mmCIF file of C-alpha atoms in Angstrom:
data_model
loop_
_atom_site.group_PDB
_atom_site.id
_atom_site.type_symbol
_atom_site.label_atom_id
_atom_site.label_comp_id
_atom_site.label_asym_id
_atom_site.label_seq_id
_atom_site.Cartn_x
_atom_site.Cartn_y
_atom_site.Cartn_z
ATOM 1 C CA PHE A 1 14.477 -36.634 30.191
ATOM 2 C CA ASN A 2 17.061 -37.444 26.953
ATOM 3 C CA ASN A 3 20.135 -35.060 25.924
ATOM 4 C CA LYS A 4 21.524 -38.095 23.878
ATOM 5 C CA ASP A 5 23.615 -36.574 21.136
ATOM 6 C CA LYS A 6 23.399 -32.982 22.888
ATOM 7 C CA ASP A 7 25.179 -30.811 25.474
ATOM 8 C CA LEU A 8 24.140 -31.293 28.872
ATOM 9 C CA VAL A 9 23.741 -27.907 30.899
ATOM 10 C CA LEU A 10 23.813 -27.146 34.436
ATOM 11 C CA GLN A 11 23.529 -23.836 35.285
ATOM 12 C CA PHE A 12 22.334 -21.464 38.670
ATOM 13 C CA SER A 13 23.213 -18.915 40.255
ATOM 14 C CA VAL A 14 24.398 -18.451 44.369
ATOM 15 C CA LYS A 15 24.585 -15.591 46.368
ATOM 16 C CA HIS A 16 25.970 -15.749 50.157
ATOM 17 C CA GLU A 17 24.145 -12.936 51.968
ATOM 18 C CA GLN A 18 26.704 -13.231 54.755
ATOM 19 C CA LYS A 19 30.588 -13.808 54.536
ATOM 20 C CA ILE A 20 30.662 -17.868 54.999
ATOM 21 C CA ASP A 21 33.448 -19.513 56.839
ATOM 22 C CA CYS A 22 32.117 -22.919 55.845
ATOM 23 C CA GLY A 23 29.647 -23.796 53.829
ATOM 24 C CA GLY A 24 28.414 -24.034 50.034
ATOM 25 C CA GLY A 25 25.785 -24.438 47.305
ATOM 26 C CA TYR A 26 25.160 -27.468 44.827
ATOM 27 C CA ILE A 27 23.054 -28.485 42.384
ATOM 28 C CA LYS A 28 22.895 -32.406 42.123
ATOM 29 C CA LEU A 29 21.509 -33.980 38.721
ATOM 30 C CA LEU A 30 19.487 -37.633 40.571
ATOM 31 C CA PRO A 31 18.818 -40.717 38.790
ATOM 32 C CA PRO A 32 15.480 -41.681 37.978
ATOM 33 C CA GLY A 33 13.353 -43.435 40.565
ATOM 34 C CA LEU A 34 15.145 -41.727 43.230
ATOM 35 C CA ASP A 35 12.494 -40.856 46.250
ATOM 36 C CA GLN A 36 12.547 -37.360 46.504
ATOM 37 C CA GLU A 37 10.573 -37.181 49.839
ATOM 38 C CA ASP A 38 13.497 -39.315 51.537
ATOM 39 C CA PHE A 39 15.875 -37.332 50.035
ATOM 40 C CA ASP A 40 19.393 -36.629 52.091
ATOM 41 C CA GLY A 41 23.430 -36.223 51.067
ATOM 42 C CA GLU A 42 23.714 -39.551 51.045
ATOM 43 C CA ASP A 43 21.555 -40.654 48.462
ATOM 44 C CA VAL A 44 23.234 -41.710 44.548
ATOM 45 C CA TYR A 45 23.191 -38.552 42.157
ATOM 46 C CA ASN A 46 24.667 -38.466 38.889
ATOM 47 C CA ILE A 47 26.713 -34.661 38.731
ATOM 48 C CA MET A 48 26.873 -32.797 41.470
ATOM 49 C CA PHE A 49 28.134 -28.973 40.796
ATOM 50 C CA GLY A 50 28.813 -26.199 42.930
ATOM 51 C CA PRO A 51 31.076 -23.757 44.771
ATOM 52 C CA ASP A 52 32.381 -24.984 48.502
ATOM 53 C CA ILE A 53 34.059 -22.936 50.475
ATOM 54 C CA CYS A 54 35.461 -23.954 53.895
ATOM 55 C CA GLY A 55 38.187 -22.319 55.671
ATOM 56 C CA SER A 56 41.416 -22.356 53.768
ATOM 57 C CA THR A 57 39.892 -24.922 50.925
ATOM 58 C CA LYS A 58 37.605 -23.135 48.746
ATOM 59 C CA ARG A 59 37.044 -24.856 45.092
ATOM 60 C CA VAL A 60 33.799 -25.729 42.770
ATOM 61 C CA HIS A 61 32.975 -28.911 43.285
ATOM 62 C CA VAL A 62 32.500 -30.984 39.644
ATOM 63 C CA ILE A 63 31.742 -34.712 40.872
ATOM 64 C CA ILE A 64 30.821 -37.102 38.270
ATOM 65 C CA ASN A 65 29.311 -40.919 39.231
ATOM 66 C CA TYR A 66 30.783 -42.999 37.280
ATOM 67 C CA LYS A 67 29.343 -47.222 38.234
ATOM 68 C CA GLY A 68 28.778 -46.373 41.669
ATOM 69 C CA THR A 69 31.832 -44.375 42.085
ATOM 70 C CA ASN A 70 32.154 -40.860 42.776
ATOM 71 C CA HIS A 71 35.009 -38.375 40.715
ATOM 72 C CA LEU A 72 36.019 -35.601 42.095
ATOM 73 C CA ILE A 73 37.666 -33.399 39.258
ATOM 74 C CA GLU A 74 41.424 -33.165 39.382
ATOM 75 C CA LYS A 75 41.556 -29.371 38.544
ATOM 76 C CA THR A 76 41.470 -26.766 41.595
ATOM 77 C CA ILE A 77 38.633 -24.216 40.236
ATOM 78 C CA GLN A 78 38.182 -21.377 42.491
ATOM 79 C CA PRO A 79 34.724 -19.773 43.306
ATOM 80 C CA GLN A 80 33.955 -16.560 43.967
ATOM 81 C CA THR A 81 33.705 -15.613 47.751
ATOM 82 C CA ASP A 82 31.741 -12.607 47.915
ATOM 83 C CA GLU A 83 28.244 -11.363 48.943
ATOM 84 C CA LEU A 84 27.042 -11.136 45.527
ATOM 85 C CA THR A 85 25.031 -13.653 43.377
ATOM 86 C CA HIS A 86 26.806 -15.421 40.685
ATOM 87 C CA VAL A 87 26.047 -17.844 37.956
ATOM 88 C CA TYR A 88 27.910 -21.179 37.627
ATOM 89 C CA THR A 89 27.444 -23.055 34.788
ATOM 90 C CA LEU A 90 28.479 -26.563 33.442
ATOM 91 C CA VAL A 91 28.379 -27.644 29.960
ATOM 92 C CA ILE A 92 29.206 -31.548 28.786
ATOM 93 C CA SER A 93 29.348 -32.142 25.462
ATOM 94 C CA PRO A 94 28.582 -35.266 23.942
ATOM 95 C CA ASP A 95 32.449 -35.655 22.716
ATOM 96 C CA GLN A 96 33.325 -35.969 26.226
ATOM 97 C CA SER A 97 34.306 -32.037 26.535
ATOM 98 C CA TYR A 98 33.492 -29.926 29.672
ATOM 99 C CA LYS A 99 33.498 -26.135 30.420
ATOM 100 C CA VAL A 100 32.748 -24.906 33.776
ATOM 101 C CA LEU A 101 31.797 -21.125 33.530
ATOM 102 C CA ILE A 102 31.352 -18.273 36.366
ATOM 103 C CA ASP A 103 29.291 -15.656 35.125
ATOM 104 C CA GLN A 104 29.491 -16.446 31.655
ATOM 105 C CA LYS A 105 33.257 -16.557 31.580
ATOM 106 C CA GLU A 106 35.106 -19.942 31.113
ATOM 107 C CA VAL A 107 37.230 -20.817 33.886
ATOM 108 C CA GLN A 108 37.712 -24.599 33.557
ATOM 109 C CA ALA A 109 37.945 -26.356 30.205
ATOM 110 C CA GLY A 110 38.530 -30.057 28.883
ATOM 111 C CA LYS A 111 38.227 -33.765 28.460
ATOM 112 C CA ILE A 112 36.702 -35.748 31.015
ATOM 113 C CA GLU A 113 38.614 -38.377 30.942
ATOM 114 C CA GLU A 114 42.332 -36.207 31.057
ATOM 115 C CA ASP A 115 40.403 -34.724 34.164
ATOM 116 C CA TRP A 116 38.822 -36.795 36.228
ATOM 117 C CA LYS A 117 40.408 -40.350 37.154
ATOM 118 C CA VAL A 118 37.021 -42.291 35.954
ATOM 119 C CA LEU A 119 39.196 -45.062 34.047
ATOM 120 C CA PRO A 120 41.629 -47.749 35.151
#
């Protein structure tokens, strides 16, 4: 697909049907040509987005791959940790701004160059 000059929107719902101590749910935007039959957690992705809950560490991961290196957002975004269904949305705009929404409520916004260490 081509989203040149358009917003890129990744959105999905997550429901943890039981209290979890360590786990998460992510969506990965994969590069073209990836062999999906052999896909595993070590494969390259362009963006990884979603909640991660492990012990006392609870955060929404927003990871951008830039020039072959994964960069985690510098901000800590708190996920929902109950057993209800929640909708997670990431919007990246052509001006390099972004928004993270949980249940249609903006929980974080800013500029990529300010909130990720992607440039030297």
